[in-house]
mmCIF file of C-alpha atoms in Angstrom:
data_model
loop_
_atom_site.group_PDB
_atom_site.id
_atom_site.type_symbol
_atom_site.label_atom_id
_atom_site.label_comp_id
_atom_site.label_asym_id
_atom_site.label_seq_id
_atom_site.Cartn_x
_atom_site.Cartn_y
_atom_site.Cartn_z
ATOM 1 C CA THR A 1 155.874 260.800 37.707
ATOM 2 C CA PHE A 2 157.338 258.517 35.097
ATOM 3 C CA LEU A 3 154.142 258.546 33.039
ATOM 4 C CA GLU A 4 153.988 262.355 33.123
ATOM 5 C CA THR A 5 157.631 262.454 32.025
ATOM 6 C CA SER A 6 156.933 259.910 29.291
ATOM 7 C CA TYR A 7 154.118 262.111 28.010
ATOM 8 C CA LEU A 8 156.511 265.073 28.047
ATOM 9 C CA VAL A 9 159.102 263.134 26.045
ATOM 10 C CA LEU A 10 156.512 261.949 23.509
ATOM 11 C CA TYR A 11 154.569 265.200 23.091
ATOM 12 C CA GLY A 12 156.914 267.999 24.164
ATOM 13 C CA GLU A 13 154.775 269.258 27.046
ATOM 14 C CA LEU A 14 153.480 268.037 30.373
ATOM 15 C CA PRO A 15 149.957 266.637 30.267
ATOM 16 C CA THR A 16 146.894 268.212 31.794
ATOM 17 C CA ALA A 17 145.088 266.081 34.385
ATOM 18 C CA SER A 18 142.642 264.766 31.758
ATOM 19 C CA GLU A 19 145.446 264.080 29.242
ATOM 20 C CA LEU A 20 147.399 262.173 31.897
ATOM 21 C CA GLU A 21 144.330 260.108 32.784
ATOM 22 C CA ALA A 22 143.719 259.230 29.115
ATOM 23 C CA PHE A 23 147.435 258.462 28.579
ATOM 24 C CA THR A 24 147.552 256.256 31.685
ATOM 25 C CA GLN A 25 144.442 254.341 30.558
ATOM 26 C CA ALA A 26 145.879 253.941 27.047
ATOM 27 C CA ILE A 27 149.071 252.445 28.494
ATOM 28 C CA SER A 28 147.329 250.149 30.994
ATOM 29 C CA GLY A 29 145.049 248.846 28.257
ATOM 30 C CA HIS A 30 148.089 247.173 26.674
ATOM 31 C CA TYR A 31 149.576 245.432 29.748
ATOM 32 C CA LEU A 32 148.562 241.883 28.788
ATOM 33 C CA LEU A 33 150.795 239.652 26.697
ATOM 34 C CA ASP A 34 149.661 237.013 24.248
ATOM 35 C CA GLU A 35 149.691 233.694 26.133
ATOM 36 C CA ARG A 36 152.131 232.219 23.599
ATOM 37 C CA LEU A 37 154.588 234.987 24.395
ATOM 38 C CA LYS A 38 154.137 234.353 28.110
ATOM 39 C CA ALA A 39 154.899 230.650 27.582
ATOM 40 C CA MET A 40 158.198 231.537 25.900
ATOM 41 C CA PHE A 41 159.738 232.569 29.221
ATOM 42 C CA GLY A 42 159.590 228.996 30.509
ATOM 43 C CA LEU A 43 162.068 228.011 27.796
ATOM 44 C CA PHE A 44 164.914 230.133 29.159
ATOM 45 C CA PRO A 45 167.331 228.676 31.689
ATOM 46 C CA ARG A 46 166.769 230.114 35.155
ATOM 47 C CA ARG A 47 170.286 231.544 35.305
ATOM 48 C CA SER A 48 169.931 233.475 32.060
ATOM 49 C CA HIS A 49 171.162 237.058 32.009
ATOM 50 C CA PRO A 50 168.046 239.277 32.270
ATOM 51 C CA MET A 51 168.844 241.563 29.327
ATOM 52 C CA PRO A 52 168.959 238.870 26.603
ATOM 53 C CA VAL A 53 165.741 237.432 28.049
ATOM 54 C CA LEU A 54 164.097 240.876 27.910
ATOM 55 C CA ALA A 55 165.472 241.483 24.402
ATOM 56 C CA ALA A 56 164.106 238.110 23.262
ATOM 57 C CA GLY A 57 160.712 239.035 24.681
ATOM 58 C CA ILE A 58 160.714 242.392 22.898
ATOM 59 C CA ASN A 59 161.881 240.738 19.660
ATOM 60 C CA ALA A 60 159.070 238.201 19.963
ATOM 61 C CA LEU A 61 156.618 241.012 20.714
ATOM 62 C CA SER A 62 157.493 242.500 17.335
ATOM 63 C CA THR A 63 156.013 239.435 15.636
ATOM 64 C CA PHE A 64 152.685 239.998 17.402
ATOM 65 C CA ALA A 65 152.495 243.699 16.560
ATOM 66 C CA MET A 66 154.261 244.308 13.286
ATOM 67 C CA PRO A 67 154.075 247.949 12.280
ATOM 68 C CA PRO A 68 152.318 248.691 8.990
ATOM 69 C CA VAL A 69 154.432 249.281 5.890
ATOM 70 C CA ALA A 70 153.644 253.007 5.922
ATOM 71 C CA LEU A 71 154.288 254.358 9.394
ATOM 72 C CA THR A 72 152.118 257.214 10.533
ATOM 73 C CA GLU A 73 152.449 259.397 13.603
ATOM 74 C CA ARG A 74 149.428 257.581 15.092
ATOM 75 C CA SER A 75 150.803 254.081 14.434
ATOM 76 C CA ILE A 76 154.163 255.004 15.969
ATOM 77 C CA GLU A 77 152.319 256.376 18.992
ATOM 78 C CA GLN A 78 150.364 253.132 19.386
ATOM 79 C CA HIS A 79 153.510 251.008 19.189
ATOM 80 C CA ALA A 80 155.206 253.253 21.756
ATOM 81 C CA TYR A 81 152.213 252.786 24.083
ATOM 82 C CA ARG A 82 152.351 249.009 23.616
ATOM 83 C CA LEU A 83 156.054 248.926 24.398
ATOM 84 C CA MET A 84 155.655 251.109 27.475
ATOM 85 C CA ALA A 85 152.906 248.790 28.704
ATOM 86 C CA LYS A 86 154.413 245.442 27.804
ATOM 87 C CA VAL A 87 158.094 245.873 28.675
ATOM 88 C CA PRO A 88 157.401 245.880 32.446
ATOM 89 C CA THR A 89 155.282 242.745 31.974
ATOM 90 C CA LEU A 90 158.078 241.101 29.981
ATOM 91 C CA ALA A 91 160.656 242.082 32.611
ATOM 92 C CA ALA A 92 158.513 240.761 35.452
ATOM 93 C CA TYR A 93 157.869 237.475 33.635
ATOM 94 C CA GLY A 94 161.584 237.065 32.954
ATOM 95 C CA TYR A 95 162.380 237.712 36.606
ATOM 96 C CA LYS A 96 159.731 235.283 37.848
ATOM 97 C CA ASN A 97 161.066 232.609 35.486
ATOM 98 C CA SER A 98 164.582 233.118 36.863
ATOM 99 C CA LEU A 99 163.214 232.213 40.300
ATOM 100 C CA GLY A 100 160.997 229.376 39.099
ATOM 101 C CA LEU A 101 157.908 231.176 40.416
ATOM 102 C CA PRO A 102 154.511 231.553 38.774
ATOM 103 C CA THR A 103 153.804 234.752 36.896
ATOM 104 C CA LEU A 104 151.009 237.156 37.767
ATOM 105 C CA TYR A 105 148.807 238.791 35.194
ATOM 106 C CA PRO A 106 148.933 242.577 35.092
ATOM 107 C CA ASP A 107 146.314 244.459 37.104
ATOM 108 C CA GLU A 108 144.939 247.483 35.248
ATOM 109 C CA SER A 109 143.544 248.902 38.489
ATOM 110 C CA LEU A 110 147.068 249.547 39.772
ATOM 111 C CA GLY A 111 149.408 252.345 38.797
ATOM 112 C CA TYR A 112 152.255 251.732 36.374
ATOM 113 C CA ILE A 113 154.930 251.231 39.055
ATOM 114 C CA GLU A 114 152.655 249.399 41.496
ATOM 115 C CA ASN A 115 151.633 246.964 38.765
ATOM 116 C CA PHE A 116 155.260 246.210 37.853
ATOM 117 C CA LEU A 117 156.228 245.646 41.491
ATOM 118 C CA ARG A 118 153.240 243.360 42.066
ATOM 119 C CA MET A 119 154.020 241.289 38.947
ATOM 120 C CA SER A 120 157.701 241.075 39.967
ATOM 121 C CA PHE A 121 157.419 240.393 43.683
ATOM 122 C CA GLY A 122 153.846 239.264 44.329
ATOM 123 C CA VAL A 123 152.655 235.681 44.522
ATOM 124 C CA PRO A 124 149.276 234.275 43.494
ATOM 125 C CA THR A 125 148.484 232.941 46.968
ATOM 126 C CA ARG A 126 148.167 236.304 48.748
ATOM 127 C CA PRO A 127 147.560 239.982 48.058
ATOM 128 C CA TYR A 128 150.597 242.110 47.292
ATOM 129 C CA GLU A 129 151.098 245.017 49.675
ATOM 130 C CA VAL A 130 152.507 248.052 47.901
ATOM 131 C CA ASP A 131 155.322 249.881 49.697
ATOM 132 C CA GLU A 132 154.890 253.539 48.754
ATOM 133 C CA THR A 133 158.554 254.297 49.503
ATOM 134 C CA ILE A 134 159.650 251.708 46.942
ATOM 135 C CA VAL A 135 157.073 253.019 44.456
ATOM 136 C CA ARG A 136 158.408 256.581 44.795
ATOM 137 C CA ALA A 137 162.021 255.391 44.537
ATOM 138 C CA LEU A 138 161.410 253.355 41.360
ATOM 139 C CA ASP A 139 159.294 256.125 39.845
ATOM 140 C CA THR A 140 162.128 258.604 40.498
ATOM 141 C CA LEU A 141 164.686 256.213 39.005
ATOM 142 C CA LEU A 142 162.607 255.843 35.835
ATOM 143 C CA VAL A 143 162.152 259.622 35.551
ATOM 144 C CA LEU A 144 165.922 260.069 35.822
ATOM 145 C CA HIS A 145 166.425 257.557 33.010
ATOM 146 C CA ALA A 146 163.749 258.990 30.709
ATOM 147 C CA ASP A 147 166.324 261.211 29.020
ATOM 148 C CA HIS A 148 169.157 258.747 28.749
ATOM 149 C CA GLU A 149 171.308 260.940 26.533
ATOM 150 C CA GLN A 150 173.719 259.365 24.066
ATOM 151 C CA ASN A 151 174.917 256.282 25.912
ATOM 152 C CA CYS A 152 175.546 252.847 24.432
ATOM 153 C CA SER A 153 171.992 251.501 24.600
ATOM 154 C CA THR A 154 170.415 254.756 23.378
ATOM 155 C CA SER A 155 172.880 254.938 20.499
ATOM 156 C CA THR A 156 172.137 251.307 19.654
ATOM 157 C CA VAL A 157 168.380 251.995 19.527
ATOM 158 C CA ARG A 158 168.959 255.012 17.300
ATOM 159 C CA MET A 159 171.347 253.124 15.036
ATOM 160 C CA GLY A 160 168.901 250.228 14.645
ATOM 161 C CA GLY A 161 166.046 252.609 13.963
ATOM 162 C CA SER A 162 168.064 254.468 11.344
ATOM 163 C CA SER A 163 168.085 251.287 9.249
ATOM 164 C CA GLY A 164 164.311 251.307 9.124
ATOM 165 C CA ALA A 165 164.019 248.436 11.623
ATOM 166 C CA ASN A 166 160.747 248.548 13.501
ATOM 167 C CA LEU A 167 160.498 250.111 16.945
ATOM 168 C CA TYR A 168 160.386 246.768 18.760
ATOM 169 C CA LEU A 169 163.562 245.446 17.139
ATOM 170 C CA SER A 170 165.377 248.714 17.766
ATOM 171 C CA ILE A 171 164.395 248.696 21.455
ATOM 172 C CA ALA A 172 165.417 245.026 21.735
ATOM 173 C CA ALA A 173 168.848 245.946 20.370
ATOM 174 C CA GLY A 174 169.155 248.595 23.072
ATOM 175 C CA ALA A 175 168.185 246.052 25.748
ATOM 176 C CA SER A 176 170.889 243.742 24.382
ATOM 177 C CA ALA A 177 173.447 246.525 24.680
ATOM 178 C CA LEU A 178 172.553 246.789 28.389
ATOM 179 C CA SER A 179 173.966 243.296 28.955
ATOM 180 C CA GLY A 180 177.526 244.429 28.315
ATOM 181 C CA PRO A 181 179.751 244.779 31.376
ATOM 182 C CA LEU A 182 180.603 248.358 30.417
ATOM 183 C CA HIS A 183 176.942 249.399 30.270
ATOM 184 C CA GLY A 184 174.972 247.936 33.137
ATOM 185 C CA GLY A 185 176.113 244.336 32.821
#
């Protein structure tokens, strides 16, 4: 799964069942956004390109979770968890705003992919029915992109990070690079 692959990328080995459960709970515990950040999405025009909207959300997220002056392995880990949890929420909120639809709060009882799909395509007036085929397809797509090699957005993240910029700002720069017509568009 994507979360197992994420654990592998972060720690260099696949997780045991108990490690995966703890990792999954650590990620899901960070799904919620500050309400002020959520309100920001209503300020964007509905026809906005999704990558600048996502980048703006990640940039704004950096102001709510500034890394300490002295980064430690543990603090970097915590910021990585927050980003993994909050970026799907940011993306779903941006998408819902583009349609003029109400946003849904994350649901910690759902899996990572199921939660993202529900926030993106569900509505508050009825339960969201998860399509397992779509879940498996999106999970596979995310696994395939976990090692994204040295493309434009990855290089941009690395270049930003090399300046000492915090993790959020570096990831936001990579999201901005995705808006270019030669890299996703």
